[in-house]
XYZ file of C-alpha atoms in Angstrom:
486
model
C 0.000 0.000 0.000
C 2.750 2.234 0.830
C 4.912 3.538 -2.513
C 7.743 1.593 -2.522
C 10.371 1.817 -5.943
C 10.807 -1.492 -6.223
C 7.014 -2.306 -5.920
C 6.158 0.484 -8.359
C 8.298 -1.246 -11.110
C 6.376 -4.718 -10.932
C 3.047 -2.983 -10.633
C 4.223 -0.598 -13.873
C 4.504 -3.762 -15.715
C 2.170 -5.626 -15.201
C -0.260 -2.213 -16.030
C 1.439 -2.549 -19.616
C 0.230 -5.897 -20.262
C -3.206 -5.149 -19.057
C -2.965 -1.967 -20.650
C -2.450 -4.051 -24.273
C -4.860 -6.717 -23.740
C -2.454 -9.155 -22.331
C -3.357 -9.897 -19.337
C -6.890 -9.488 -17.902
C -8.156 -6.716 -15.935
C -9.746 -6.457 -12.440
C -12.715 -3.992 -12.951
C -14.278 -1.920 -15.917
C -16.423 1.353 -14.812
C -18.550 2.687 -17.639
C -19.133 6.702 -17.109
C -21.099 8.743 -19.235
C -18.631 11.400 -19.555
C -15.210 11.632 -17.958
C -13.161 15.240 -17.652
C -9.648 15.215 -19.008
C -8.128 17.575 -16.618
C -5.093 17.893 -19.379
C -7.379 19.386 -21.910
C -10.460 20.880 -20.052
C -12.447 18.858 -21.992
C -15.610 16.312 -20.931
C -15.202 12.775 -23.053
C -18.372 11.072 -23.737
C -19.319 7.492 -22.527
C -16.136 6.538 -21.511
C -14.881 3.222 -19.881
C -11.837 3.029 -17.010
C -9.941 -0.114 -17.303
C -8.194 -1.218 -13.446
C -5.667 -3.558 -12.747
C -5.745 -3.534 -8.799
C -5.409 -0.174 -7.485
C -4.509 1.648 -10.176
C -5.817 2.535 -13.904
C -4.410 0.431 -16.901
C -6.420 2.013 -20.283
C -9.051 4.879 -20.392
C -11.070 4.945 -23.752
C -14.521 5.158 -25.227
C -16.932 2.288 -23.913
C -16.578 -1.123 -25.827
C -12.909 0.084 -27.346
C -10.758 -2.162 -24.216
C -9.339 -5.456 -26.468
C -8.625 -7.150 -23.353
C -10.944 -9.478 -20.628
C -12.729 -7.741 -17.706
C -13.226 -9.860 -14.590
C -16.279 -7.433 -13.183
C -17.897 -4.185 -15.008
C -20.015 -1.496 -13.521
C -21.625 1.098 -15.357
C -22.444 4.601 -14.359
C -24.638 5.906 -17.962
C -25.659 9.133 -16.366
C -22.961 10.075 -14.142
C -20.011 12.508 -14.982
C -16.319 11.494 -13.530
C -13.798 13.685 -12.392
C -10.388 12.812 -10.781
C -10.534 12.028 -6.956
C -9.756 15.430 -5.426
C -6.193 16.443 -3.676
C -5.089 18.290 -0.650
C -1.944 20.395 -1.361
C -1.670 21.582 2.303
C -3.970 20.177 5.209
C -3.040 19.332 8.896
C -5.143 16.383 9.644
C -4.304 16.774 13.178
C -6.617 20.158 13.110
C -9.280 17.605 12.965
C -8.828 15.769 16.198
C -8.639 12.573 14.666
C -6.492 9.911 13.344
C -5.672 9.064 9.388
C -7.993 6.151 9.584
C -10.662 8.477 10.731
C -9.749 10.968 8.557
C -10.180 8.654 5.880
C -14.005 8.119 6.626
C -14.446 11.372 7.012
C -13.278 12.546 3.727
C -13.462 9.948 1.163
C -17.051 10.288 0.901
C -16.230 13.600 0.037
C -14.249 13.436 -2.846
C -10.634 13.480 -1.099
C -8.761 10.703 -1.626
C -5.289 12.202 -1.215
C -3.772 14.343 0.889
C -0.534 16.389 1.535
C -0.105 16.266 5.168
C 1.858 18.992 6.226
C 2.850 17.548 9.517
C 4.742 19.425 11.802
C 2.246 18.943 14.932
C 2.651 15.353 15.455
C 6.559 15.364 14.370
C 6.764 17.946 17.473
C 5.255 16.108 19.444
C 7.375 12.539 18.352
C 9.356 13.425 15.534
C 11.459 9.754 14.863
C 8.313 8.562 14.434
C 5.762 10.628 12.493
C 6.607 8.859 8.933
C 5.650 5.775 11.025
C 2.631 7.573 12.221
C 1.658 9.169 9.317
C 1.956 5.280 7.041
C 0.627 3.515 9.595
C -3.640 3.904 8.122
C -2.414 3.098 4.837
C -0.625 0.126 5.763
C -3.556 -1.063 7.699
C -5.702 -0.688 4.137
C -7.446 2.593 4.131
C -7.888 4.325 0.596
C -6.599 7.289 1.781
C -3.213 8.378 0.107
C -1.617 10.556 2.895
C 1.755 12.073 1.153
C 3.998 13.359 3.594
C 5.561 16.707 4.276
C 7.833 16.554 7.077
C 7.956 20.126 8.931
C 10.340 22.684 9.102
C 8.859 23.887 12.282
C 10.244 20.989 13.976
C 10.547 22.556 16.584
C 9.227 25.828 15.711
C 12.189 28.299 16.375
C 15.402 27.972 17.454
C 14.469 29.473 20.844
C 11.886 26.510 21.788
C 11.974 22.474 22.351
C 9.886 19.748 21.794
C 9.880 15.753 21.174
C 11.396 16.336 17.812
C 14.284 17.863 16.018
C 14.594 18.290 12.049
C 17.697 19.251 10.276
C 19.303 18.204 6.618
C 20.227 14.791 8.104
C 16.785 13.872 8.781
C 14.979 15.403 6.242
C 17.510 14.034 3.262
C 16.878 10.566 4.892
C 13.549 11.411 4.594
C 13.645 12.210 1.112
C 15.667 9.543 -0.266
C 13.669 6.366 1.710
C 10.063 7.476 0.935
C 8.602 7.867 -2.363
C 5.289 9.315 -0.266
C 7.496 11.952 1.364
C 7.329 14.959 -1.350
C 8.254 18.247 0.260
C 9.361 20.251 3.295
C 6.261 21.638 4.988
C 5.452 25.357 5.363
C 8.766 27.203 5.988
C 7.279 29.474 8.429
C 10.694 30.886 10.591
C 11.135 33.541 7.740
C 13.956 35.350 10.181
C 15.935 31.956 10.010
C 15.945 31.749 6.211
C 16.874 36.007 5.600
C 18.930 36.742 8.932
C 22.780 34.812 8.955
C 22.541 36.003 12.180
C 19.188 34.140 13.215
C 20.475 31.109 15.894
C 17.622 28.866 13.606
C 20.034 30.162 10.117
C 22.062 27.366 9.654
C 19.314 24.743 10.605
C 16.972 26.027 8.332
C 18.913 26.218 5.528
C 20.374 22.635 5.935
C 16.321 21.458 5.228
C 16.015 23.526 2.553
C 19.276 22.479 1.033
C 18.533 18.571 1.877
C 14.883 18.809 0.068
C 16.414 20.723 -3.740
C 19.169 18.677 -3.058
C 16.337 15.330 -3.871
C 14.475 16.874 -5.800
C 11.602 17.482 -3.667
C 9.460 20.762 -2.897
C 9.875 23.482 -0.311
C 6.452 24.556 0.754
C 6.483 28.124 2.016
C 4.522 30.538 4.349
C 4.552 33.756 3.665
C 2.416 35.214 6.067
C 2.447 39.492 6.467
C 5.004 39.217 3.651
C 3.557 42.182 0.981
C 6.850 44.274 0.140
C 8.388 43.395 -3.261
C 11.331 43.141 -1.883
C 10.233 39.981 0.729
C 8.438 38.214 -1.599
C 11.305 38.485 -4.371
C 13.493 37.190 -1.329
C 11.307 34.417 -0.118
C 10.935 33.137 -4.161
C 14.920 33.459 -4.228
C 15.108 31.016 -1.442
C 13.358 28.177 -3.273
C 10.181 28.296 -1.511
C 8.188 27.716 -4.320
C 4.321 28.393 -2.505
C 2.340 30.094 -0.061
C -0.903 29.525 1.265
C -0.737 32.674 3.606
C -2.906 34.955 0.573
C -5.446 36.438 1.886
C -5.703 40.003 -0.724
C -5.867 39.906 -4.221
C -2.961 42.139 -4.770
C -1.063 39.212 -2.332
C -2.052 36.582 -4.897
C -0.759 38.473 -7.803
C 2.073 39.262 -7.040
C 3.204 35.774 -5.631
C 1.468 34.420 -9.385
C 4.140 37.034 -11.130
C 7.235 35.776 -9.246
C 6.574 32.713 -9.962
C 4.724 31.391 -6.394
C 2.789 28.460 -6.809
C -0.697 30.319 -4.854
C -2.688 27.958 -2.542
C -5.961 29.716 -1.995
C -8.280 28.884 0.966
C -12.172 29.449 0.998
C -12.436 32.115 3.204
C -9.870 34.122 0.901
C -12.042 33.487 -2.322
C -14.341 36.553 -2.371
C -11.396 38.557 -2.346
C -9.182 36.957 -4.656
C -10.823 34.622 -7.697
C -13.391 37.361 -8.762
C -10.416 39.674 -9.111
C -8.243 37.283 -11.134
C -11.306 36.536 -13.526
C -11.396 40.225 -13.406
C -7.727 40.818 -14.378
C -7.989 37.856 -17.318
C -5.421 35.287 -15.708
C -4.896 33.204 -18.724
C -3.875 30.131 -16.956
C -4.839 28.823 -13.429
C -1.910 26.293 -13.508
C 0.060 27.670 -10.711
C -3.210 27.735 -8.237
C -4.665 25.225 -6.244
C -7.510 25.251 -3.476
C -6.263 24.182 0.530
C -8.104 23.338 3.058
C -5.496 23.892 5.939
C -7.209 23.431 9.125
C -10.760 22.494 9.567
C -12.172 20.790 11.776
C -13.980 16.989 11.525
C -17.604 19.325 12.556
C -16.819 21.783 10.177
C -15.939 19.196 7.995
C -19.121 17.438 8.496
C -21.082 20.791 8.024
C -19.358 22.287 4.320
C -17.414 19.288 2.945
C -13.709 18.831 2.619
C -12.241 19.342 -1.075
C -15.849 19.194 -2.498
C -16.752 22.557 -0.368
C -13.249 24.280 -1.933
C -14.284 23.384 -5.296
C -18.289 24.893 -5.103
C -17.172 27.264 -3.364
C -15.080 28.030 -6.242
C -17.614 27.680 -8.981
C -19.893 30.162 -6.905
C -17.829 32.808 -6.997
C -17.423 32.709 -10.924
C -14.956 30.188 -11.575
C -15.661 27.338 -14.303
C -16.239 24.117 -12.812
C -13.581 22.274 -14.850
C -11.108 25.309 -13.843
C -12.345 24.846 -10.346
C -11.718 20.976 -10.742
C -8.021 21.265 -11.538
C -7.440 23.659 -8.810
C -8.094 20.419 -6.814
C -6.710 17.674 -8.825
C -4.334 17.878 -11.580
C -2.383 21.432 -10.037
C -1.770 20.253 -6.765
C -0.307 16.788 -7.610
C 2.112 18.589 -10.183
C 2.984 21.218 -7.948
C 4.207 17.964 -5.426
C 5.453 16.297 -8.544
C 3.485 12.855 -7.878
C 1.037 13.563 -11.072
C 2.274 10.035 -11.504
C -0.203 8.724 -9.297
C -2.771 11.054 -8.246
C -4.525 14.187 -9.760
C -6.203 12.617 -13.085
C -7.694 9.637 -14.425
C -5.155 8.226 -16.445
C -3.128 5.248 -17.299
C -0.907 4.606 -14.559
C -2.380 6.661 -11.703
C -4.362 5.330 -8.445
C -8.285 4.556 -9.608
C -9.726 7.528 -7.921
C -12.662 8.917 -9.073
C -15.560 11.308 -8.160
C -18.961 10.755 -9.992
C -20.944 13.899 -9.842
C -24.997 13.978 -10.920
C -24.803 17.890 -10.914
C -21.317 19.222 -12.360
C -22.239 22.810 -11.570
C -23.361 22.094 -7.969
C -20.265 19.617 -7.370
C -22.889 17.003 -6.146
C -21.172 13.866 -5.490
C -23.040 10.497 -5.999
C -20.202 8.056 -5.502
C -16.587 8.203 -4.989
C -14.010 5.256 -5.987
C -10.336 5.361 -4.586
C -8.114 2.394 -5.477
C -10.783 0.869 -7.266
C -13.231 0.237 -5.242
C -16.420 1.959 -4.437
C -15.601 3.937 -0.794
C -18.411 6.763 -1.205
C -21.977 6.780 -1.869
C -23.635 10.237 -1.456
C -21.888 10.882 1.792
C -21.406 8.068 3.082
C -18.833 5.645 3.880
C -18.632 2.249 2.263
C -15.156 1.112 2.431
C -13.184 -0.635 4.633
C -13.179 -0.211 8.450
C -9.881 0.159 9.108
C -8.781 0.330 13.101
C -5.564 0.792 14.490
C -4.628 -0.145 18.011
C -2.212 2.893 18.852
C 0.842 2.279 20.738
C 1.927 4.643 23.558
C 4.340 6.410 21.575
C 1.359 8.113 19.475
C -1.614 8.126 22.324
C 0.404 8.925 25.817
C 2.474 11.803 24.330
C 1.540 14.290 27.403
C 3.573 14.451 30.092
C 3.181 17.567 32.044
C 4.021 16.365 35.675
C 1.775 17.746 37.751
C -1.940 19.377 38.516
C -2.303 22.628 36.940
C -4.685 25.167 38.082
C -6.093 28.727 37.349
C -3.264 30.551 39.017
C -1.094 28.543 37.012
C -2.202 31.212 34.449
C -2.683 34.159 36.643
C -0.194 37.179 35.534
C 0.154 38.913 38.487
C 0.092 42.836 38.878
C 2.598 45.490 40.640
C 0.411 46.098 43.967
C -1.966 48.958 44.294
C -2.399 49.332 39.970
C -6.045 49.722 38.425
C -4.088 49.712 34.856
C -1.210 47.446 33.795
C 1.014 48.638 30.836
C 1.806 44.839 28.411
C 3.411 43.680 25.889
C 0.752 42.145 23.240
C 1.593 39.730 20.691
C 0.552 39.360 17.283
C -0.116 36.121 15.260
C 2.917 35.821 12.441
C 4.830 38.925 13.948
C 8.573 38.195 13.106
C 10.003 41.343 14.358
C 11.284 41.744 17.960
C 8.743 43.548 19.524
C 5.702 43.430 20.597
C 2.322 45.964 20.979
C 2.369 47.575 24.128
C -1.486 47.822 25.759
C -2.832 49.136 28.734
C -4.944 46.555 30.504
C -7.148 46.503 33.607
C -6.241 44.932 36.697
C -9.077 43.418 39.327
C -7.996 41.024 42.244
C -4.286 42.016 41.515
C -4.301 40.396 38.117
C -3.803 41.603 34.435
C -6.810 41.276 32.520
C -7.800 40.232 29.537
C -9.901 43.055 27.235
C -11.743 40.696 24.716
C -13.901 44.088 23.402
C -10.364 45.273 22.010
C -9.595 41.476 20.791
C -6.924 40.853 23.521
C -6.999 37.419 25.442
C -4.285 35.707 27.009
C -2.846 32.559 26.051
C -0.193 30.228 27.481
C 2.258 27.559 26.638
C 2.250 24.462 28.524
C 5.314 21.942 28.284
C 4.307 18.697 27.451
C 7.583 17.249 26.951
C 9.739 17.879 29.975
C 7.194 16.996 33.126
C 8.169 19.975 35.058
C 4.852 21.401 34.761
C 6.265 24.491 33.100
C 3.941 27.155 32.154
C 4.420 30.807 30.368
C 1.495 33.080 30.125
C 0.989 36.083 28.134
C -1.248 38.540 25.851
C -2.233 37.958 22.277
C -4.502 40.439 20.108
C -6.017 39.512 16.918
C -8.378 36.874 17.846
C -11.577 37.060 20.561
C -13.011 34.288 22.654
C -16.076 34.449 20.509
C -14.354 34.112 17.318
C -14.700 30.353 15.923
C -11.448 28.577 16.037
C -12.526 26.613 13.108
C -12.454 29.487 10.620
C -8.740 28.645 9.741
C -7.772 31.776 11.591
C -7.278 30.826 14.772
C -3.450 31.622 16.592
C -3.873 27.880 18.655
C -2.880 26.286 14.695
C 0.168 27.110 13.056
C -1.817 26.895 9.804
């Protein structure tokens, strides 16, 4: 299940014979029109030829020369290719791959890019285990892996893992389902020689061109011509941080591959239809973080694409946004991102192409989706200590753990306030109130506090502060929330 080089060879051959007629196939499913995401173009009554999990012929119904062990037909469907993540934290969604899996399928995912750098801080020699483990066990979901560069986050913090060019180019060269470095989000480390994360940073960027694999970036705040020219220079070849049109453009014209999330799209994809952008290669749709509810509520991939198509976009634009673009940008269009010869047998029927409404989904071949529900395999996982006891904080903690006390006698306390993404050295200064000899929090001016709590040490350690730019009220599964590093 996982991609393995040798593996890939046998199964490449075998698709040849099966491909000519020489050997016979596993399944035939009969559409009555399939979208060629290389041409834009809707192919009428067309039949998908699979040879285990992955697609051996495509061609007009009747045309296959070879033997069929089972054929199902779908006359008044329309197929599309199952739909990709370019950038999603599963964790955001409070539960495991396997879950994951059932969650999504149903809705037209069936690939992902995990950019994992929560669980690889949390054990970081293991998260490729982690992270393989679903698939191994059989689920349909392909989860392609994108170890972190925020492992840990700065060069100023700890945590149960540690990434540098050793462990990434190991990374690179031993799994074919590893294709990128995850969000480079320490922009200081990769401009400032002088940065204490410098040298680390630039060892994973170096051990990820160095195999030939992508550097995902985060560009977050960056707007000056001069940054983004800068961060493009480095080799981090996207951002998902867009949240103007003028952001978006720009990135587009240096060359950025642009990763658009839903709650960006009223700003940006009426604009670009308004400016004439020619070609929508270099965009794709992300999800990021959302959570399984809100995932339950909208959809996962299925909700980026209508959402899409409601704000002006044609469908079969909006439908490579979320296919064929992504899986290029990773460089594994070999196996995911269309249906064609060679790739995994994922597919998305649709009664409504305008409304994205799904009827069925296949991934690997078999039938895992109808409407939305789940019909594949049940895949559970017994999880060993090393993924499920993870938190060790040592003691009892308690609400004066979090207390920040005032100087005696003060109504008003004069403190530093951070702000999500700041990269500069200092911080917002705020007057707050004080009552029972404690700062306070002023949620009408969109100050809270926040703390961090080590989980890796058992000291109990805890370090509280202010943070602005996010209110109590405000719905943490928005994508917008400062408790994800999105």
């Amino acid at each position: 299940m996982i991609l393995d080089a040798e593996a890939e060879i046998a199964i490449r051959q075998h698709l040849v014979l099966v491909a000519l007629g020489r050997r016979p196939a596993d399944l035939a499913i009969e559409v009555g029109r399939l979208l060629s995401v290389y041409s834009r173009s809707w192919m009428a009554e067309q039949e998908i030829i699979v040879a285990g999990r992955r697609i051996a012929y495509v061609g007009p119904v009747g045309s296959y020369r070879g033997t069929v062990r089972e054929r199902v037909r779908h006359p008044g469907l329309s197929a599309v290719p199952g739909l990709g993540e370019v950038h999603k934290h599963i964790e955001s969604t409070h539960i495991t791959p396997e879950f994951e899996a059932e969650l999504v399928l149903p809705r037209g995912n069936t690939w992902t890019c995990e950019a994992s750098h929560e669980f690889a801080n949390v054990n970081g020699s293991r998260n490729i285990e982690f992270w393989q483990k679903a698939r191994r066990a059989g689920s349909p979901l392909k989860v392609f892996i994108q170890p972190g560069s925020a492992v840990p986050p700065s060069a100023w913090e700890e945590s149960g893992g540690s990434y540098g060019h050793d462990e990434q180019q190991r990374f690179v060269s031993q799994h074919l389902d590893v294709t990128s470095l995850d969000e480079v989000m320490d922009w200081p480390a990769v401009w400032n020689p002088d940065n204490p994360g410098y040298a680390r940073m630039w060892g994973l960027i170096g051990a990820t061109l160095a195999g030939r694999a992508v550097v995902e970036g985060h560009g977050s705040g960056l707007t000056d011509a001069h940054d983004i020219s800068a961060f493009a220079a480095a080799g981090l070849s996207s951002d998902h941080e867009v949240w103007a049109l003028e952001e978006a453009w720009d990135r587009l014209e240096r060359g950025i591959f642009t990763e658009l999330r839903p709650f960006s799209y009223d700003a940006i994809i009426p604009g670009l239809l308004a400016r004439g952008l020619p070609d929508w290669q270099d965009v794709a749709f992300t999800t990021d973080d959302r959570s399984a509810s809100e995932t339950l509520e909208l959809g996962a991939s299925d909700h980026n694409v209508r959402h899409a198509i409601q704000y002006g976009l044609k469908p079969e634009i909006a439908i490579q946004c979320a296919t064929i673009n992504p899986a290029r940008h990773m460089r594994i269009e070999q196996w995911v991102g269309s249906v064609a010869p060679g790739r995994y047998a994922d597919l998305v029927l649709l009664d409504d192409v305008e409304t994205f409404r799904i009827a069925g989904v296949y991934a690997d071949g078999r039938r895992v989706g109808e409407g939305t529900r789940y019909v594949g395999p049940e895949v559970r996982i017994g999880w060993p200590d090393w993924a499920s006891r993870t938190v060790k904080v040592g003691r009892e903690l308690s609400a004066k753990d979090f207390a920040i006390k005032a100087e005696p006698g003060r109504a008003t306390m004069q403190a530093a306030v951070l702000r999500p993404f700041h990269w500069n050295e200092d911080f917002l200064v705020e007057e707050l109130p004080v009552a029972d000899g404690e700062v306070q929090r002023d949620t009408a001016r969109m100050i809270t506090k926040w703390a961090l709590v080590d989980r890796y040490r058992g000291d109990g350690a805890v370090a509280a502060m202010f943070w602005t730019g996010w209110s109590v009220a405000s719905s943490p599964s928005s994508g917008r929330s400062p408790t994800t590093r999105s």
